[in-house]
XYZ file of C-alpha atoms in Angstrom:
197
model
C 16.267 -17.541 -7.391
C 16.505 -14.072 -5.390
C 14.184 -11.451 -5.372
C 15.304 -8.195 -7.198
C 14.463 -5.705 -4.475
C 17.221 -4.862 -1.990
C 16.963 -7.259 0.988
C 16.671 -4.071 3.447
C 13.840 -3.112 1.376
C 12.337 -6.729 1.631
C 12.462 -6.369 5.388
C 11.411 -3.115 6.085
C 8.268 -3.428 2.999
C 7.575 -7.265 4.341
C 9.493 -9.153 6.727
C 9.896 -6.569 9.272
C 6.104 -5.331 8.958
C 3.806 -5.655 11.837
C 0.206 -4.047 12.759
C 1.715 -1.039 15.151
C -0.519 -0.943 18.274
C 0.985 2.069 20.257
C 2.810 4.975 18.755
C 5.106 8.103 19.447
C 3.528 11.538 19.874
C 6.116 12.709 17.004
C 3.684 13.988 14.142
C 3.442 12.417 10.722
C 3.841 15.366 8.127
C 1.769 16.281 5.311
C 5.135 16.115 3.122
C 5.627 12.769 4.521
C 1.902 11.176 3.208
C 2.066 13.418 -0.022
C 5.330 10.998 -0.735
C 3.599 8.234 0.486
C 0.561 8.933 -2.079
C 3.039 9.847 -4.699
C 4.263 6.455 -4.296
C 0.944 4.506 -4.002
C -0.583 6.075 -7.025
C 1.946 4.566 -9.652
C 0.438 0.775 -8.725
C -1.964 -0.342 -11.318
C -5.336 -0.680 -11.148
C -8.076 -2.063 -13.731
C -8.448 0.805 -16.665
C -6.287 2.813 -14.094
C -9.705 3.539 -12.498
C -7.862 4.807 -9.079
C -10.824 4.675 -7.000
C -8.847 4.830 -3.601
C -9.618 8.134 -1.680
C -7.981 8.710 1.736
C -9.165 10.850 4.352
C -6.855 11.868 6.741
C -8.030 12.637 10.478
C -5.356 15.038 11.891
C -7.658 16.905 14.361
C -8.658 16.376 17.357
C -12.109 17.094 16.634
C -11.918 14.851 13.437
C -10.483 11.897 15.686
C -13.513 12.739 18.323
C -16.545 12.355 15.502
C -14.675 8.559 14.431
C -13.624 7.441 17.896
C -17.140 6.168 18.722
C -17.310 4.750 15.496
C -14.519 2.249 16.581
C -15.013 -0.920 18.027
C -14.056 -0.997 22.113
C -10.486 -2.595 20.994
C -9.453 -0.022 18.797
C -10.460 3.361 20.634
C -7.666 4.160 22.337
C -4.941 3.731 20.046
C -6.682 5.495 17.340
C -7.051 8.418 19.864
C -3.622 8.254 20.439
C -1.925 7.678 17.336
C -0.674 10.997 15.570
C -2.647 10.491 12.020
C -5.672 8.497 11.293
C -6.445 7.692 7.767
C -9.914 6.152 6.430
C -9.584 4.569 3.089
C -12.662 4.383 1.189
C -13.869 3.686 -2.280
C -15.084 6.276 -4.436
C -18.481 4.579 -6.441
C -18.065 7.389 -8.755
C -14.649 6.580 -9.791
C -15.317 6.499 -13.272
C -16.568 9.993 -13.702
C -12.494 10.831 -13.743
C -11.464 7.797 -16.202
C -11.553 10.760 -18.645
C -8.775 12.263 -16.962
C -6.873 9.007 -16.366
C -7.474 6.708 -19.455
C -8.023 9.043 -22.142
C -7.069 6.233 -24.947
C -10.879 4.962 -24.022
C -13.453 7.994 -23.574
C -16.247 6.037 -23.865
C -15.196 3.660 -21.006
C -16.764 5.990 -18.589
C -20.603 6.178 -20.282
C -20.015 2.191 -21.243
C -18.427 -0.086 -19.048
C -19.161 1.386 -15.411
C -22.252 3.672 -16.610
C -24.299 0.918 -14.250
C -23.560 1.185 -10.244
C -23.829 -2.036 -9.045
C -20.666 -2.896 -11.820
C -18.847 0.427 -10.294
C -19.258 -0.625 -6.997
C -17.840 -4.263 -6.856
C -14.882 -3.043 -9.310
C -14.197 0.233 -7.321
C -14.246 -1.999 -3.598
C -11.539 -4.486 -5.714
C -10.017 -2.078 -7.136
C -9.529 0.116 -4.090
C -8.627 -2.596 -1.749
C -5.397 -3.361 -3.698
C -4.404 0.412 -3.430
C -5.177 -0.143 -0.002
C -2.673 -2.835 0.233
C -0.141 -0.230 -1.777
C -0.926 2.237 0.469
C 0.503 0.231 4.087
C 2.806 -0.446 1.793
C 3.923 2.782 0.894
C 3.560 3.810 4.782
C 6.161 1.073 5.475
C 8.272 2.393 2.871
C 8.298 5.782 4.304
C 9.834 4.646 7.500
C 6.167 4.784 9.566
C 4.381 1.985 11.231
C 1.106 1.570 10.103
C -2.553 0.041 12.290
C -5.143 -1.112 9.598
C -8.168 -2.241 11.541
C -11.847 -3.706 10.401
C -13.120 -3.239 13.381
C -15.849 0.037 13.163
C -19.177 1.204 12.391
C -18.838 1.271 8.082
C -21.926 2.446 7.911
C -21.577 5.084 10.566
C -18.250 5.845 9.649
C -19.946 6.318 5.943
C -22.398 8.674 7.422
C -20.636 10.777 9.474
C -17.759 11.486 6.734
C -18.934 10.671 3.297
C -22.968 11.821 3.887
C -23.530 11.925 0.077
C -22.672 8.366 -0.109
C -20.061 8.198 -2.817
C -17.185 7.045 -0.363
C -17.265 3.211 1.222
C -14.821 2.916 3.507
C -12.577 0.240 3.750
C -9.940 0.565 6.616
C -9.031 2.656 9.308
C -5.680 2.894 9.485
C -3.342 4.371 12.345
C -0.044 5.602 11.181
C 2.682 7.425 12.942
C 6.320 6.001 14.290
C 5.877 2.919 16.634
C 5.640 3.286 20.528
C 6.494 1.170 23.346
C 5.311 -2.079 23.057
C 3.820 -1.194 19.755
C 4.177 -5.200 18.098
C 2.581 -8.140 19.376
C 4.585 -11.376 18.536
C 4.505 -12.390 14.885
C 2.350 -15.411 14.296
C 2.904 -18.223 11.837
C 2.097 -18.241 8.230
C 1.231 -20.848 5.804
C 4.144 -22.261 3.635
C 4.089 -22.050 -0.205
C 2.852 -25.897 -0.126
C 0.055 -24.903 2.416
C -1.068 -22.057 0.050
C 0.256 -22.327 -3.840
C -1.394 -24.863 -5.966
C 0.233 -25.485 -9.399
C -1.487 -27.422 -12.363
């Protein structure tokens, strides 16, 4: 069986998609990540709850408050990289399910009125718009670096003080440089990793 999605569009969305180490000094646009969101923001999520928020770190003195933040690895190319994003989780998600799943008003008072039940379904939920959002870089002809490696809980602190943003993933975005992919490694086969019963 083939896939419906154009086979370019398979390799530039998966086959041809690597963690981008180094990039170009060319700038990423704001048109260009308004697409990119405009994109990412059609995926579904549970009750449409959305709770992705990005952050983008275009100045200097924005990329000088999160460098520190990084672990020793990932310093320099986030310095260098034209655009920055941190992807967090907003915990207060549900105070715009009004606005996005007005077929259920109460959802917002009933459902996720507790924390603790906004926070594990807002990290889920925003992870998978994470995903859509390299994604969605990919698809807009960028190269994107997600990295784990930084202080969350400085990273919280210094950008989201009132505590209603967890990030995520820092992600570098901007055209690929020299040298920007490290070999691909291997992957497990559909045996390795599907189980049907």
């Amino acid at each position: 069986m083939t896939l419906a999605l154009d086979p370019a569009a398979q390799d530039l969305l998966f086959r041809e998609a690597h963690t981008a180490h180094t990039f170009t000094d060319e700038p990423v646009s704001e048109a260009q990540m308004r697409a990119v969101y405009d994109l990412i923001k059609l995926a579904p999520t549970a009750f449409n709850q959305s709770p992705l928020r990005v952050t983008l770190l275009r100045s200097r003195e924005a990329r000088e408050r999160l460098l520190p933040l990084m672990s020793r690895g990932n310093r320099d190319k986030t310095g260098n990289a034209p655009l920055t994003a941190l992807l967090s989780a907003d915990v207060d998600f549900h105070e715009k399910l009004p606005k996005l799943l007005p077929a259920l008003p109460d959802l917002k008072d009933g459902m996720y009125a507790e924390e603790t039940v906004r926070e594990r379904s807002g990290s889920f939920n925003a992870t998978l718009q994470a995903g859509y959002f390299l994604l969605g870089v990919r698809a807009a002809g960028l190269a994107a670096g997600p990295m784990s490696g930084f202080d969350a809980e400085g990273v919280n602190k210094e950008f989201f003080g009132d505590g209603r943003q967890k990030v995520l993933l820092v992600v570098n975005i901007g055209r690929p440089g020299p040298d920007a992919f490290r070999p691909r490694n291997p992957r497990l086969e559909y045996a390795e990793a599907v189980t049907v019963l």
